[in-house]
XYZ file of C-alpha atoms in Angstrom:
238
model
C 35.762 20.947 -21.463
C 37.035 17.009 -21.384
C 34.432 16.303 -18.939
C 31.672 18.032 -20.894
C 32.604 16.355 -23.868
C 32.580 12.733 -22.177
C 29.075 13.380 -20.730
C 27.791 14.771 -23.984
C 28.625 11.075 -25.643
C 26.674 9.560 -22.979
C 22.930 8.819 -22.966
C 20.798 9.818 -20.047
C 20.464 6.227 -19.022
C 24.151 5.779 -19.028
C 24.537 8.763 -16.726
C 21.667 8.119 -14.320
C 20.966 4.508 -14.714
C 17.270 5.158 -15.914
C 15.520 6.456 -18.712
C 14.598 10.257 -19.276
C 10.756 9.023 -19.443
C 11.086 7.100 -16.162
C 12.916 9.882 -14.598
C 10.263 12.521 -15.287
C 7.228 10.126 -14.173
C 9.103 9.785 -10.993
C 9.723 13.199 -10.424
C 6.124 13.918 -11.237
C 4.977 11.524 -8.882
C 6.829 12.763 -6.150
C 5.795 16.129 -6.650
C 1.938 15.253 -6.541
C 2.635 12.943 -3.563
C 3.991 16.299 -1.756
C 0.991 18.036 -2.639
C -1.422 15.379 -1.483
C -2.439 14.150 -4.679
C -1.997 10.725 -4.097
C -4.079 8.911 -6.721
C -2.411 10.902 -9.597
C 1.110 10.206 -7.899
C 0.209 6.678 -7.863
C -0.442 6.806 -11.817
C 2.896 8.517 -12.518
C 4.601 5.420 -10.377
C 2.638 2.961 -12.083
C 3.641 3.580 -15.473
C 7.014 4.059 -14.267
C 7.059 0.758 -12.768
C 5.601 -0.531 -15.867
C 8.951 0.826 -17.946
C 11.555 0.082 -15.395
C 10.074 -3.108 -13.493
C 13.136 -3.928 -11.882
C 13.851 -0.425 -10.530
C 13.456 -1.055 -6.712
C 13.345 2.439 -5.641
C 10.207 2.981 -7.797
C 8.571 0.119 -6.302
C 9.518 1.670 -2.553
C 8.295 4.959 -3.359
C 4.823 3.865 -5.046
C 4.299 1.529 -1.780
C 4.554 4.503 0.334
C 1.908 6.486 -1.907
C -0.208 3.308 -1.936
C -0.434 3.401 1.829
C -1.048 6.960 2.148
C -3.932 6.803 -0.427
C -5.339 3.953 1.793
C -4.537 1.289 -0.818
C -2.513 -1.017 1.649
C -3.214 -4.242 -0.183
C -1.982 -2.991 -3.392
C 1.295 -2.027 -1.933
C 1.521 -5.356 0.055
C 1.122 -6.857 -3.470
C 3.918 -5.069 -5.235
C 6.367 -5.015 -2.373
C 5.779 -8.993 -2.090
C 6.588 -9.288 -5.777
C 9.801 -7.405 -5.419
C 11.094 -9.404 -2.115
C 10.338 -12.708 -3.951
C 13.103 -11.467 -6.377
C 15.558 -10.545 -3.910
C 16.322 -14.085 -2.423
C 19.633 -12.606 -0.804
C 18.301 -9.568 0.808
C 20.713 -7.468 -0.989
C 17.875 -4.747 -1.089
C 17.050 -4.841 2.410
C 14.860 -1.469 2.459
C 12.135 -3.581 0.432
C 12.026 -5.938 3.009
C 11.936 -3.920 5.928
C 9.032 -1.580 4.404
C 7.087 -4.716 3.688
C 7.588 -5.394 7.493
C 6.667 -2.263 8.307
C 3.510 -2.196 6.510
C 2.693 -5.676 8.122
C 3.818 -4.499 11.772
C 0.944 -2.723 12.949
C -1.723 -4.694 11.629
C -3.640 -6.666 14.247
C -2.729 -10.385 13.900
C -0.281 -9.724 11.169
C 2.852 -9.015 12.857
C 3.849 -12.691 12.554
C 4.076 -11.966 8.774
C 6.511 -9.019 9.561
C 8.448 -11.487 11.402
C 8.697 -13.838 8.959
C 10.047 -11.196 6.251
C 12.567 -9.973 8.760
C 13.727 -13.468 9.973
C 14.375 -14.344 6.320
C 16.426 -11.278 5.528
C 18.338 -11.474 8.535
C 19.149 -15.439 7.815
C 20.223 -14.329 4.091
C 22.701 -11.730 5.666
C 24.189 -14.072 7.919
C 24.770 -16.653 5.046
C 26.039 -14.056 2.240
C 28.705 -11.844 3.853
C 28.109 -8.109 3.258
C 30.381 -5.257 3.955
C 30.464 -4.492 7.551
C 28.891 -1.006 7.320
C 26.042 -2.542 5.050
C 25.478 -5.199 7.759
C 25.509 -3.035 10.559
C 22.788 -0.939 9.069
C 20.734 -4.012 7.878
C 20.950 -5.396 11.399
C 19.938 -2.190 13.119
C 16.936 -1.699 10.941
C 15.837 -5.093 11.458
C 16.059 -4.873 15.559
C 14.621 -1.309 15.118
C 11.548 -3.295 13.432
C 11.583 -6.042 15.955
C 10.976 -3.337 18.560
C 8.341 -1.591 17.040
C 6.462 -4.867 16.311
C 6.908 -5.505 20.102
C 5.705 -1.994 21.497
C 2.833 -2.275 19.084
C 1.592 -5.497 19.691
C 2.655 -5.976 23.583
C -0.940 -5.224 24.522
C -2.907 -7.265 21.452
C -6.146 -8.771 22.651
C -6.241 -12.559 22.513
C -2.982 -13.462 21.133
C -2.190 -16.857 19.943
C 0.291 -19.233 21.589
C 2.626 -18.428 18.611
C 2.100 -14.690 18.837
C 2.976 -14.896 22.539
C 5.998 -17.095 21.945
C 7.249 -14.585 19.237
C 6.731 -11.466 21.229
C 8.995 -12.886 23.869
C 11.778 -13.988 21.410
C 11.397 -10.757 19.461
C 12.502 -8.769 22.543
C 15.584 -10.847 22.933
C 16.117 -10.385 19.186
C 16.150 -6.660 19.339
C 18.857 -6.569 21.785
C 20.908 -9.121 19.720
C 20.492 -7.045 16.406
C 21.321 -3.839 17.997
C 24.490 -5.267 19.524
C 25.748 -6.922 16.639
C 25.245 -3.641 14.536
C 27.412 -1.640 17.441
C 30.051 -4.272 17.102
C 30.319 -3.879 13.394
C 29.854 0.040 13.618
C 30.891 0.995 17.205
C 31.098 4.851 16.275
C 27.647 5.215 15.277
C 25.888 6.622 18.423
C 22.522 6.330 17.152
C 22.487 2.651 17.164
C 23.268 2.883 20.847
C 20.497 5.600 21.418
C 17.841 2.781 20.377
C 19.748 0.362 22.471
C 19.315 2.223 25.608
C 15.583 3.137 24.971
C 15.160 -0.494 24.493
C 16.702 -1.201 27.955
C 14.970 1.823 29.407
C 11.466 0.782 28.235
C 11.795 -2.573 29.530
C 12.770 -1.122 32.827
C 16.475 -2.046 32.834
C 17.775 1.228 34.141
C 21.318 -0.270 34.794
C 22.191 -1.104 31.396
C 20.168 1.726 29.783
C 22.453 4.228 31.997
C 25.561 2.593 30.941
C 24.537 2.867 27.319
C 23.805 6.349 27.752
C 26.990 7.114 29.502
C 29.004 5.506 26.721
C 26.958 7.838 24.063
C 28.071 10.671 26.013
C 31.663 9.981 26.123
C 31.634 9.346 22.234
C 29.538 12.635 21.738
C 29.474 14.784 25.095
C 26.942 17.407 23.642
C 24.605 14.461 22.334
C 20.804 16.093 23.370
C 18.802 12.874 23.545
C 21.273 10.995 25.631
C 21.673 13.917 27.896
C 17.742 14.312 28.120
C 17.403 10.377 28.919
C 20.062 10.092 31.725
C 18.568 13.146 33.314
C 15.127 11.316 33.187
C 16.854 8.065 34.445
C 18.332 10.125 37.319
C 15.007 12.087 38.244
C 13.119 8.644 38.657
C 16.224 7.304 40.740
C 15.778 9.977 43.070
C 12.502 9.579 43.397
C 12.848 5.963 44.304
C 15.839 6.442 46.694
C-alpha cells in the first residue's frame, strides 16, 4: 500500500524517465515497424525525437527503421549528430551502430574504422567499470572483424584501405583478448575469438580457445560443433 501510494505521487516522467506522449509514440512506432510499416513508424519516431531530442534510444531505434526503409543517409545523419554529442563514448551503442551502417558500404569502411577508433581511445582514457569496458571492447572487436570479412575482397582498394585491413585483423584479436581478460567468464567472447582464429587458418589457437570454452561450459553447442569440424579437417590432411 505504501509502494502504491508512493508511485501514485510520482509522475510518468519520474517513474519511466520519459513523458507519456513520448512513450506512446515509441510504442506505436515499434508496433508499426514490426508490421512492416516503416514509413509510418519513422514518423512516430521522428515526433518522439523532437519531443525528447537527447534520448539516444529513440535515435538508435529510428536509425534501424530508416535503414529498413532504404533511407540510409538519413539514418547516418541522425546518428552522426548523436555521436558528436557523446564525446567520451559513454553511449557506445550509438558509435557501434553508426560504424555498422558504414561498414558494408563500398569504400566507406574507413569511416566506420574512424568511429570505432575514436570510441576505443575514449574508453581507454575514461575509466569504465570492467563489465561495461569488456562489452564495449567486445562489440568493437566484433565490428572490426565484420569490416575485415566484408571488405577483404574489395575491388581496387587504396593503400590506406589495405593498411587498415591488415591493422584491423590484429585489432580484432587485441580487443577480444582484452574483453576476455576483463570478463573471463563470458564464453561468447571466447566463441568469437575462436572463430576469428579459425577463419584466419590458425587452427592451433582456435582449438585451444574452443577447449577452454568446453572446460567452462561442457555442453556449449557451438564450441562442440566447431571443435568437431577442426578435428575432421585435421583428419583429412593427416
